PDB file of C-alpha atoms and ligand atoms in Angstrom:
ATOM      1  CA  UNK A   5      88.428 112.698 113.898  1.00 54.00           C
ATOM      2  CA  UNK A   6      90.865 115.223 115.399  1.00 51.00           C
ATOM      3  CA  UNK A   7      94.337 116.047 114.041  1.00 47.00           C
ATOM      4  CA  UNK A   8      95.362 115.000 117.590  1.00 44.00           C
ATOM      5  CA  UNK A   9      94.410 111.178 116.912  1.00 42.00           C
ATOM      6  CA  UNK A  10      97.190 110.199 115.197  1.00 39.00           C
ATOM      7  CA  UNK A  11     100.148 112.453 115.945  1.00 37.00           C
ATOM      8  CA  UNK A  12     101.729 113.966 118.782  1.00 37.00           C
ATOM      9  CA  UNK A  13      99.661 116.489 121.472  1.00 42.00           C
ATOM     10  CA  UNK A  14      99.016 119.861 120.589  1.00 49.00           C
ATOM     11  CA  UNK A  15     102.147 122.350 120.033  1.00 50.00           C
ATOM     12  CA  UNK A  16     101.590 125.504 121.282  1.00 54.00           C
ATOM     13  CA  UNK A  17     100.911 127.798 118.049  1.00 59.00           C
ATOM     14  CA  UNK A  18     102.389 130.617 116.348  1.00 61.00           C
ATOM     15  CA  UNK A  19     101.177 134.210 117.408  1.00 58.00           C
ATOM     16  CA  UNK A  20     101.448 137.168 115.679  1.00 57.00           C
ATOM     17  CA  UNK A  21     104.407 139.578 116.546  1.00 63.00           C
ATOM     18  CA  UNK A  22     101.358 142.203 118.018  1.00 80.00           C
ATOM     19  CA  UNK A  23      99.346 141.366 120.680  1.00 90.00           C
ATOM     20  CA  UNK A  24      96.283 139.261 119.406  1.00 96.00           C
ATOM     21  CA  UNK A  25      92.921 141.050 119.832  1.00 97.00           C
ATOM     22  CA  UNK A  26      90.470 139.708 122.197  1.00 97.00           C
ATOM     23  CA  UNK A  27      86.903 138.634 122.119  1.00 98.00           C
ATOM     24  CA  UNK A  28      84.267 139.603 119.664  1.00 98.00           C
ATOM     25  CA  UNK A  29      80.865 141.029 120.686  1.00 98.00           C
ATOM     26  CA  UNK A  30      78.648 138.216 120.581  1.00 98.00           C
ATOM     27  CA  UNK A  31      77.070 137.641 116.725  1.00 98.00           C
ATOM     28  CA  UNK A  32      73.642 137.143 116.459  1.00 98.00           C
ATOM     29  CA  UNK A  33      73.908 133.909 114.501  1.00 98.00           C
ATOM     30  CA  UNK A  34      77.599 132.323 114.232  1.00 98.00           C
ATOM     31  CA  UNK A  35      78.094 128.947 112.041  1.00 98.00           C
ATOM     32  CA  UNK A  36      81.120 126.762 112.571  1.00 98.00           C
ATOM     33  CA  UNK A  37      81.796 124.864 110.002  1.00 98.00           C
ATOM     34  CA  UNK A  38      83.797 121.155 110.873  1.00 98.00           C
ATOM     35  CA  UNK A  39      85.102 118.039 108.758  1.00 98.00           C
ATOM     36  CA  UNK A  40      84.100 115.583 111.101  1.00 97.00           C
ATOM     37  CA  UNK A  41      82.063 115.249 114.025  1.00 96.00           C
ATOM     38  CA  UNK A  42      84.055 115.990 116.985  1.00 96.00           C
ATOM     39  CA  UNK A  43      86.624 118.998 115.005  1.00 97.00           C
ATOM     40  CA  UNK A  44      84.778 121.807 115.895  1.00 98.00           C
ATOM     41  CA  UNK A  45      84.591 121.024 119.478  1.00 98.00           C
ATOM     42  CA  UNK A  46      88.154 120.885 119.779  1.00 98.00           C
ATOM     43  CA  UNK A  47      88.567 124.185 117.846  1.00 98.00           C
ATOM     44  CA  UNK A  48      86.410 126.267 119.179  1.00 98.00           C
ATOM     45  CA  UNK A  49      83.852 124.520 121.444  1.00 98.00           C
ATOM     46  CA  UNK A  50      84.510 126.972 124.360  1.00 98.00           C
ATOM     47  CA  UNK A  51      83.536 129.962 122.110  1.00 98.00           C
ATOM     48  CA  UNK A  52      80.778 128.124 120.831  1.00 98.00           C
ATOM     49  CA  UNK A  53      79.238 127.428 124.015  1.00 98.00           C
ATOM     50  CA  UNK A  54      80.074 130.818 125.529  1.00 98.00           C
ATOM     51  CA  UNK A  55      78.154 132.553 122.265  1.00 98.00           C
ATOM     52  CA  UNK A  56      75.142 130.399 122.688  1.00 98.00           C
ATOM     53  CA  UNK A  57      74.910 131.077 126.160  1.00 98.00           C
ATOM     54  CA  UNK A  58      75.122 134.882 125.619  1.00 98.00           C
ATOM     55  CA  UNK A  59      71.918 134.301 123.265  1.00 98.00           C
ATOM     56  CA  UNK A  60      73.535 133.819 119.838  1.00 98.00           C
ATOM     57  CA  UNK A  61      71.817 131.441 116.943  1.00 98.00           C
ATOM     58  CA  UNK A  62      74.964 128.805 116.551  1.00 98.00           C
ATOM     59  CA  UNK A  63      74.624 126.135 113.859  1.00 98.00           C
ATOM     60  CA  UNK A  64      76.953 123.485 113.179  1.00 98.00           C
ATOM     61  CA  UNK A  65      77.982 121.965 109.609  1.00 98.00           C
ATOM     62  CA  UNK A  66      79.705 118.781 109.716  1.00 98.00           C
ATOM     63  CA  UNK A  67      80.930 118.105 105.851  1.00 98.00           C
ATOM     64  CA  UNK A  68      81.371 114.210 106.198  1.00 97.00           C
ATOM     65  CA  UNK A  69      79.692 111.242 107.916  1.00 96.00           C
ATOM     66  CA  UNK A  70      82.706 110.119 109.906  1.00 92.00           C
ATOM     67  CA  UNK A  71      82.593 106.541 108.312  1.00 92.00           C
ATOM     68  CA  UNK A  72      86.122 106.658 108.922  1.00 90.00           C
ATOM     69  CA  UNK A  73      86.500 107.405 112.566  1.00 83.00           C
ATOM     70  CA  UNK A  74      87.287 103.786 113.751  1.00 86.00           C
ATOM     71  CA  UNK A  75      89.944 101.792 114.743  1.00 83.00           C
ATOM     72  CA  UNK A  76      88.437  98.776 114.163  1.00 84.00           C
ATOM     73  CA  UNK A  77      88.753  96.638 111.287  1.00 86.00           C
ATOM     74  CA  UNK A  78      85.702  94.640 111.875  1.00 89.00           C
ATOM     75  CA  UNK A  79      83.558  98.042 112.538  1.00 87.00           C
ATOM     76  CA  UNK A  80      80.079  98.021 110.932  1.00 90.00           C
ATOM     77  CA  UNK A  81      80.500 101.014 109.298  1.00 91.00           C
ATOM     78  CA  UNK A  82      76.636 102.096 108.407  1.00 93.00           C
ATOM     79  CA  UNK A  83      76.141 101.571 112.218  1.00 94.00           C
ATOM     80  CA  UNK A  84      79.232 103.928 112.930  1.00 93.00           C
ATOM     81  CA  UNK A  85      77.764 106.493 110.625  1.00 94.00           C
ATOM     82  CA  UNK A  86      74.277 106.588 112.775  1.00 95.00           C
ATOM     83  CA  UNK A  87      76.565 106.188 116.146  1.00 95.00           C
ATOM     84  CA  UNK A  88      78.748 109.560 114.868  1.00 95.00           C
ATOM     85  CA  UNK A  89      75.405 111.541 114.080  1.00 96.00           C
ATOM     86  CA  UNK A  90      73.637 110.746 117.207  1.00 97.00           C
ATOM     87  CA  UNK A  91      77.023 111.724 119.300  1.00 97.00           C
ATOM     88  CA  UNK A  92      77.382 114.830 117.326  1.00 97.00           C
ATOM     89  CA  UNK A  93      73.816 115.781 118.325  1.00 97.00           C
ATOM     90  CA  UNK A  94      74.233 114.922 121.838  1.00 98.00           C
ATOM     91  CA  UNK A  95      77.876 117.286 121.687  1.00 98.00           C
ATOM     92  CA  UNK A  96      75.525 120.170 119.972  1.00 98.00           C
ATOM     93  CA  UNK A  97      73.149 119.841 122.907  1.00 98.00           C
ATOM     94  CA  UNK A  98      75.874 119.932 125.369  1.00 98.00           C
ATOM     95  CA  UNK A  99      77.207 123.177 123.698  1.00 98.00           C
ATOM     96  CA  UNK A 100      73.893 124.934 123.479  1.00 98.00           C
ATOM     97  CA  UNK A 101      73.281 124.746 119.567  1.00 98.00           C
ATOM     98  CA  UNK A 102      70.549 125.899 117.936  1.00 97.00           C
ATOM     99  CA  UNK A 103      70.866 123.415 114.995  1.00 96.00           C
ATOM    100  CA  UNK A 104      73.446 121.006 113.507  1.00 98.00           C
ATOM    101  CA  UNK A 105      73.840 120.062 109.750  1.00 98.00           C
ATOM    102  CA  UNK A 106      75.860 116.591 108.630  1.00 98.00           C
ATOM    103  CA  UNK A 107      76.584 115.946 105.499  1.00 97.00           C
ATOM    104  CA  UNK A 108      76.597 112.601 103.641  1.00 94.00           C
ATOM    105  CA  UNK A 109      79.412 113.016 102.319  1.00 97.00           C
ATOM    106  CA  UNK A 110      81.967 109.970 103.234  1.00 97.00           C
ATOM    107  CA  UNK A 111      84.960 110.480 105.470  1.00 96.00           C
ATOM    108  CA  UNK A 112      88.802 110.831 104.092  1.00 96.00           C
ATOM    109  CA  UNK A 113      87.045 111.361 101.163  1.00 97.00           C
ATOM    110  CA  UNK A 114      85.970 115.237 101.058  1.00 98.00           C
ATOM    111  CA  UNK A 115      87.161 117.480  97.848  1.00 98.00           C
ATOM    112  CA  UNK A 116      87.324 121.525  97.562  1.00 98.00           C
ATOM    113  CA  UNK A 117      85.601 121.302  94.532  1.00 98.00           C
ATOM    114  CA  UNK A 118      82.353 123.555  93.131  1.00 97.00           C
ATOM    115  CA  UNK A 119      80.109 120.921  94.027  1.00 98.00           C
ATOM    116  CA  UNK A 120      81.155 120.701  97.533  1.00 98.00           C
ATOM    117  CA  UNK A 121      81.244 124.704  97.968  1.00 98.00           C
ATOM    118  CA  UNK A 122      77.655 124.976  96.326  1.00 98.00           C
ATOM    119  CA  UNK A 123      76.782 123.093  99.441  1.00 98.00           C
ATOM    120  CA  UNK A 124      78.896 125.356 101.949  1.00 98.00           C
ATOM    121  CA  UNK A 125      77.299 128.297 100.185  1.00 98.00           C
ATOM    122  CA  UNK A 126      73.460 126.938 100.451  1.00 98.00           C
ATOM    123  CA  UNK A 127      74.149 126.742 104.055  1.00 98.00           C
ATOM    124  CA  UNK A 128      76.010 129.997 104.775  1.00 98.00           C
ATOM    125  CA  UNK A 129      73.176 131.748 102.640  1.00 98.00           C
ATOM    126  CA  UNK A 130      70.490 129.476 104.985  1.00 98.00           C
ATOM    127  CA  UNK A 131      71.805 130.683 107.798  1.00 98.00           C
ATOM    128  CA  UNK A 132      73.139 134.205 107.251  1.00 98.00           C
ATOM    129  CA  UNK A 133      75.582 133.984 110.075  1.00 98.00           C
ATOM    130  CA  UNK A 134      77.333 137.130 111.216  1.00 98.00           C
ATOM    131  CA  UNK A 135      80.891 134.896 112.198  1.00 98.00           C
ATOM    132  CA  UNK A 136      81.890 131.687 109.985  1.00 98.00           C
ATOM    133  CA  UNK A 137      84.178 129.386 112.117  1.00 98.00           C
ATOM    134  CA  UNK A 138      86.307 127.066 110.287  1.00 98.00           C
ATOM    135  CA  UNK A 139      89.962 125.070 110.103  1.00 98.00           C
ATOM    136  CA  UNK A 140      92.799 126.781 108.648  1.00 98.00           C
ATOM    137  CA  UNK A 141      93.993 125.510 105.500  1.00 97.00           C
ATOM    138  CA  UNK A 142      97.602 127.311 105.747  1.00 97.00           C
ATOM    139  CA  UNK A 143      98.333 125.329 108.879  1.00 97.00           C
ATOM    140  CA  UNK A 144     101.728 123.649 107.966  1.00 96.00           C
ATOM    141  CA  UNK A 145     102.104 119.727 107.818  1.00 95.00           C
ATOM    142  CA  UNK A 146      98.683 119.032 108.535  1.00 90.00           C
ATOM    143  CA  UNK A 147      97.959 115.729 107.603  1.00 91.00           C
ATOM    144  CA  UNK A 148      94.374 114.898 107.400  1.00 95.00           C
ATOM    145  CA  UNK A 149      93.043 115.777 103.909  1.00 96.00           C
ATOM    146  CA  UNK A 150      89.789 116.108 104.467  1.00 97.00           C
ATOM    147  CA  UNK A 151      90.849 119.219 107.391  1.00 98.00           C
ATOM    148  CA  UNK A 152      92.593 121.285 104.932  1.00 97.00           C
ATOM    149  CA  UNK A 153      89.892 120.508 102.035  1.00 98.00           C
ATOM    150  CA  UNK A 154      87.426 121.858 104.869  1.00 98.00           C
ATOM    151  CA  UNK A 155      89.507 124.578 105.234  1.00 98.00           C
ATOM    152  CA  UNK A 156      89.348 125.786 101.909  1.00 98.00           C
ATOM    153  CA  UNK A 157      85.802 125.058 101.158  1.00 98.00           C
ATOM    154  CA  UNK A 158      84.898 127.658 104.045  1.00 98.00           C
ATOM    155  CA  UNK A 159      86.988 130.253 102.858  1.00 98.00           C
ATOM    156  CA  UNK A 160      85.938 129.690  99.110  1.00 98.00           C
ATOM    157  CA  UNK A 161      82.485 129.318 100.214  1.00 98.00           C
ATOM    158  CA  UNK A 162      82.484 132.849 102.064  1.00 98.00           C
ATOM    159  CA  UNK A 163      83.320 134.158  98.966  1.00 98.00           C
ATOM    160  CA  UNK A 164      80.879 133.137  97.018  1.00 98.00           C
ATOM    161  CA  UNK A 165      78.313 133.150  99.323  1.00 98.00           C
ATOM    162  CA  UNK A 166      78.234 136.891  99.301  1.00 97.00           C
ATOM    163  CA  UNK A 167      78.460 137.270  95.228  1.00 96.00           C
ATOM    164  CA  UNK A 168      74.974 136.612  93.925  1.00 95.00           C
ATOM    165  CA  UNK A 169      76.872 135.333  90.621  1.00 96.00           C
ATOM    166  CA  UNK A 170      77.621 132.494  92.520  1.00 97.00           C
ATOM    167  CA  UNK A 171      75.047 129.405  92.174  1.00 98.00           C
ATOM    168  CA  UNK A 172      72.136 131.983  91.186  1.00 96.00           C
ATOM    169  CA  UNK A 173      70.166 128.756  90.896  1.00 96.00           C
ATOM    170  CA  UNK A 174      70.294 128.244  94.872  1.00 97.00           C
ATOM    171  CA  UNK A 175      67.581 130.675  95.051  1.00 96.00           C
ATOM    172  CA  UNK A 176      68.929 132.077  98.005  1.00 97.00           C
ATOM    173  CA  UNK A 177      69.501 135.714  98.476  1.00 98.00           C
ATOM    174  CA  UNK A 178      73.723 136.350  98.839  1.00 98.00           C
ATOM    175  CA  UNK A 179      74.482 136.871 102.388  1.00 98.00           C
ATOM    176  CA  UNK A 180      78.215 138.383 103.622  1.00 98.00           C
ATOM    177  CA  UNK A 181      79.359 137.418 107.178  1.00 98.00           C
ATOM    178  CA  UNK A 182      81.281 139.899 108.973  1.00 98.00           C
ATOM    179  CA  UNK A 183      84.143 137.812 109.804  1.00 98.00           C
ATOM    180  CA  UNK A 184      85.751 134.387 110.073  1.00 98.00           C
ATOM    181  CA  UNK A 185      87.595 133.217 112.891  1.00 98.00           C
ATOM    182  CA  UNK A 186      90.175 130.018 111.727  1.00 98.00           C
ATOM    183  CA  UNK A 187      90.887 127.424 114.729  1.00 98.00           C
ATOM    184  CA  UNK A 188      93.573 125.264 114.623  1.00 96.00           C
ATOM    185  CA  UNK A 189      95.334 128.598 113.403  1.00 97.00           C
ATOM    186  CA  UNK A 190      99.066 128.959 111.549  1.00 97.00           C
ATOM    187  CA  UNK A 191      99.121 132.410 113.057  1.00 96.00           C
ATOM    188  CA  UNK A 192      97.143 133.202 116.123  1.00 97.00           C
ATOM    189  CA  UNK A 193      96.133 136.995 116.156  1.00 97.00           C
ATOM    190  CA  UNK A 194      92.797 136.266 118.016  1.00 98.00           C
ATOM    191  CA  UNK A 195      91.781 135.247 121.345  1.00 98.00           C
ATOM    192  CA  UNK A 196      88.198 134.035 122.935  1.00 98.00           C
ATOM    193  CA  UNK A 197      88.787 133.875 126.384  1.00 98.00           C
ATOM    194  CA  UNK A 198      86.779 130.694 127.527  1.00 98.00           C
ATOM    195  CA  UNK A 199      86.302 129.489 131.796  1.00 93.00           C
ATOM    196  CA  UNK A 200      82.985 127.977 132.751  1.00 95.00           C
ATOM    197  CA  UNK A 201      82.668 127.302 129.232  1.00 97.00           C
ATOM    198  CA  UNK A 202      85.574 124.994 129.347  1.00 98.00           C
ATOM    199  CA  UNK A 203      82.970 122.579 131.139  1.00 98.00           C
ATOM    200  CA  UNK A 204      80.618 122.263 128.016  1.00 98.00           C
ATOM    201  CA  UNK A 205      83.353 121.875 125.884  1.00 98.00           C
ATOM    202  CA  UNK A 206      84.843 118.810 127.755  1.00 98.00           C
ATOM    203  CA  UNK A 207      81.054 117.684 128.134  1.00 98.00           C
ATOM    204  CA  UNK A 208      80.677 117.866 124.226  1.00 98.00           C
ATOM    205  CA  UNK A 209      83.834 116.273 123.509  1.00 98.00           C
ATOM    206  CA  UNK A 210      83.207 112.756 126.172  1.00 98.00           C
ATOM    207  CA  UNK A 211      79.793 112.731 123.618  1.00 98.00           C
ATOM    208  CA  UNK A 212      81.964 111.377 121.177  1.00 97.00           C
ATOM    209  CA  UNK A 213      82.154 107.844 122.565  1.00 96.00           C
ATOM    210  CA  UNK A 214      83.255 106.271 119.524  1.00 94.00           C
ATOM    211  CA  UNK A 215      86.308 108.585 119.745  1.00 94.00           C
ATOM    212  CA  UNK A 216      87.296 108.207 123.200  1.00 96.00           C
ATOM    213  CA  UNK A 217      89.975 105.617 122.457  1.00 92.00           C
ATOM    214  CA  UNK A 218      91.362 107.163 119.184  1.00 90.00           C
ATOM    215  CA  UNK A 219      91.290 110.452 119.459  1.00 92.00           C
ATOM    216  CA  UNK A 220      90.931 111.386 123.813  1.00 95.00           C
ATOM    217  CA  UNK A 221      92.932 108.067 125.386  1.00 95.00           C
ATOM    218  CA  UNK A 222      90.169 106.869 127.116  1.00 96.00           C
ATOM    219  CA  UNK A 223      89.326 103.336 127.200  1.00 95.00           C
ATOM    220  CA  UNK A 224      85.896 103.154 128.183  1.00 92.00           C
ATOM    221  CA  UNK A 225      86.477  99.305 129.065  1.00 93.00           C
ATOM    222  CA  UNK A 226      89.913  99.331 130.467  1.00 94.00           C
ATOM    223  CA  UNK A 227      91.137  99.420 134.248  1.00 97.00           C
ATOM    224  CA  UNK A 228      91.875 103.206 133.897  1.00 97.00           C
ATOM    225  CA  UNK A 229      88.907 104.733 132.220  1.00 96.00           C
ATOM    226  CA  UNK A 230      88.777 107.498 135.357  1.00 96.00           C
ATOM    227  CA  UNK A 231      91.908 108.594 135.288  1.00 97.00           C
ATOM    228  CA  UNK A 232      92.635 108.853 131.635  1.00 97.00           C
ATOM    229  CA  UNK A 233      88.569 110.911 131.163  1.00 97.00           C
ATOM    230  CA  UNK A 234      90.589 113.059 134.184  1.00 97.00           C
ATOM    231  CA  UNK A 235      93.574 113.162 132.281  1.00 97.00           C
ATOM    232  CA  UNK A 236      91.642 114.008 128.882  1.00 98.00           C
ATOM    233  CA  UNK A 237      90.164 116.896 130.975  1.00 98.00           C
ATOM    234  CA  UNK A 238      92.883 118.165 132.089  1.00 98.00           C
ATOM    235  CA  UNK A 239      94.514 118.554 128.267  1.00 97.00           C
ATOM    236  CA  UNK A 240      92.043 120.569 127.617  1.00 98.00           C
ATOM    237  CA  UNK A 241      92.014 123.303 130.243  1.00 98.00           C
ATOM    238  CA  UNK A 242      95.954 123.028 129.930  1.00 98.00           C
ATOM    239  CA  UNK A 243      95.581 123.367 126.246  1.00 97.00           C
ATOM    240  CA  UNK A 244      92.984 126.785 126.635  1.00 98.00           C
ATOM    241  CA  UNK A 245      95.950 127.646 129.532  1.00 98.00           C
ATOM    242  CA  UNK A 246      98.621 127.970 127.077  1.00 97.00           C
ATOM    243  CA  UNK A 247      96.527 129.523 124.355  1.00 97.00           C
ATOM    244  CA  UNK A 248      96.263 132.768 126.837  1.00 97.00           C
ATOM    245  CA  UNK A 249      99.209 132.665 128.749  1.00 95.00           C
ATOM    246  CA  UNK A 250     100.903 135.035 126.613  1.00 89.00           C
ATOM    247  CA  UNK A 251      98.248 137.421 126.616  1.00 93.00           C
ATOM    248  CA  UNK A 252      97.692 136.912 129.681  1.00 94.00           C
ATOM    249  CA  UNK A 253      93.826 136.280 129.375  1.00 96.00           C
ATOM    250  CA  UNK A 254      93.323 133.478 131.341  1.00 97.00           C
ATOM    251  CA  UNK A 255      92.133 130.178 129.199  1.00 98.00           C
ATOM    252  CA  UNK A 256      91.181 131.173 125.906  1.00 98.00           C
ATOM    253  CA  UNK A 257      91.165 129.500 122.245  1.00 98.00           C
ATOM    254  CA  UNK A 258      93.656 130.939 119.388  1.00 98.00           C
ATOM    255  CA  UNK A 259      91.880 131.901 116.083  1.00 98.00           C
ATOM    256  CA  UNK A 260      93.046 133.691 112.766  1.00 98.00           C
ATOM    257  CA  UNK A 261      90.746 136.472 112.616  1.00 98.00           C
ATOM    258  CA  UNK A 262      89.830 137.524 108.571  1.00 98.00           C
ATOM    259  CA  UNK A 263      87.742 140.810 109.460  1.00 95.00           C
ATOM    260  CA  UNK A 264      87.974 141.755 105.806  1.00 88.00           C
ATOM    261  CA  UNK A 265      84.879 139.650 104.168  1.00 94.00           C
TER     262      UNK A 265
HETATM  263 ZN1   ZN B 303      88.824 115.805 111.955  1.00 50.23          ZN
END
């Protein structure tokens, strides 16, 4: 579930007092790394799409099963799980992914402990992506626990991933991405500019049915359904509008860039 669905819309964020760099040469293999289905679409779904288009391997890693991501009472919640997976693949397709991980791990309950990064690390080692894409853990007064225990374990998780002292029992050779790019950034100091691509990333977020009410306004039943999916749409390119207005790039999404790995 996003940060959005229970607070108020976006605020534009924080850039850095110089002028945010712009647009990384497309990786080879890029893995974005999201607490719940539906996260890493909002973060950085234009990028995504853009990267995959330009020829790169992207995975996805979803670290819980979104058992959580209802507001109803009554929900069948084993059914939700299956519903969330199947949307998340659909979203991946949408996006142009070349694979997408979910863990079983249950929702509003995910940790930043050593178990938790072994499995961040198996992946990142699996993969051997040149760009790890994650939440930022130092974004102030976020509320969701499991989005800044996300944020950590990709950031711990880079770490270790590229020390073979780490988990030597994986069997997996170390691997060291080049960067990581942090959505939902305190401090924006990176853009990815992002136009047609702004299509596949409202495409892969109206896969997440089961979030349409919650987390988009849309009621899929109600009177209004087409003008609140129009109105949805329209947050978004707004929301990639303001991102790069500053800049002046044109409709881009806001990272913190670590180049440093
Ligand atoms: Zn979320």
């Amino acid at each position: 579930m996003s940060e959005q669905a229970s607070s108020t819309p976006l605020s534009p964020p924080s850039t850095s007092s110089s002028r945010p760099s712009t647009d990384l040469p497309t990786p080879g293999r890029a893995l974005a790394i999201g607490a719940h289905s539906d996260d890493v679409e909002f973060g950085c779904g234009g990028t995504l799409a853009k990267w995959a288009a330009a020829g790169a391997a992207v995975h996805l890693l979803v670290l819980t099963d979104g058992s959580k991501g209802t507001w109803d009472a009554d929900a069948d919640l084993t059914e939700l799980v299956v519903t969330r997976r199947r949307e998340q693949e659909a979203a991946a397709s949408e996006l142009g992914l070349t694979g997408v991980e979910i863990l079983d791990i249950p929702d509003g309950e995910l940790q930043s402990g050593f178990a938790e990064r072994a499995r961040v690390v198996a992946a990142i080692r699996r993969i051997r992506p040149d760009v790890v894409l994650g939440h930022d853990p130092w974004k102030r007064y976020r509320l969701h626990p499991d989005h800044r225990h996300a944020g950590w374990l990709v950031l711990d998780g880079v770490v270790a991933a590229r020390d073979h002292h780490y988990f030597p029992d994986q069997g997996l050779p170390a691997h060291r991405p080049e960067r990581v790019l942090l959505f939902e950034a305190e401090v924006v100091d990176h853009l990815e500019r992002v136009g047609p691509e702004l299509d596949a990333k409202v495409g892969a977020l109206l896969c997440h049915h089961s979030q349409w009410r919650s987390t988009m306004g849309i009621d899929a039943e109600g009177p209004h359904r087409a003008a609140e999916q129009a109105a949805f749409d329209a947050r978004v390119r707004r929301e990639a509008d303001e991102v790069g207005r500053g800049a002046g790039t044109g409709p881009a999404e806001g990272f913190k860039l670590i180049d440093k790995v």
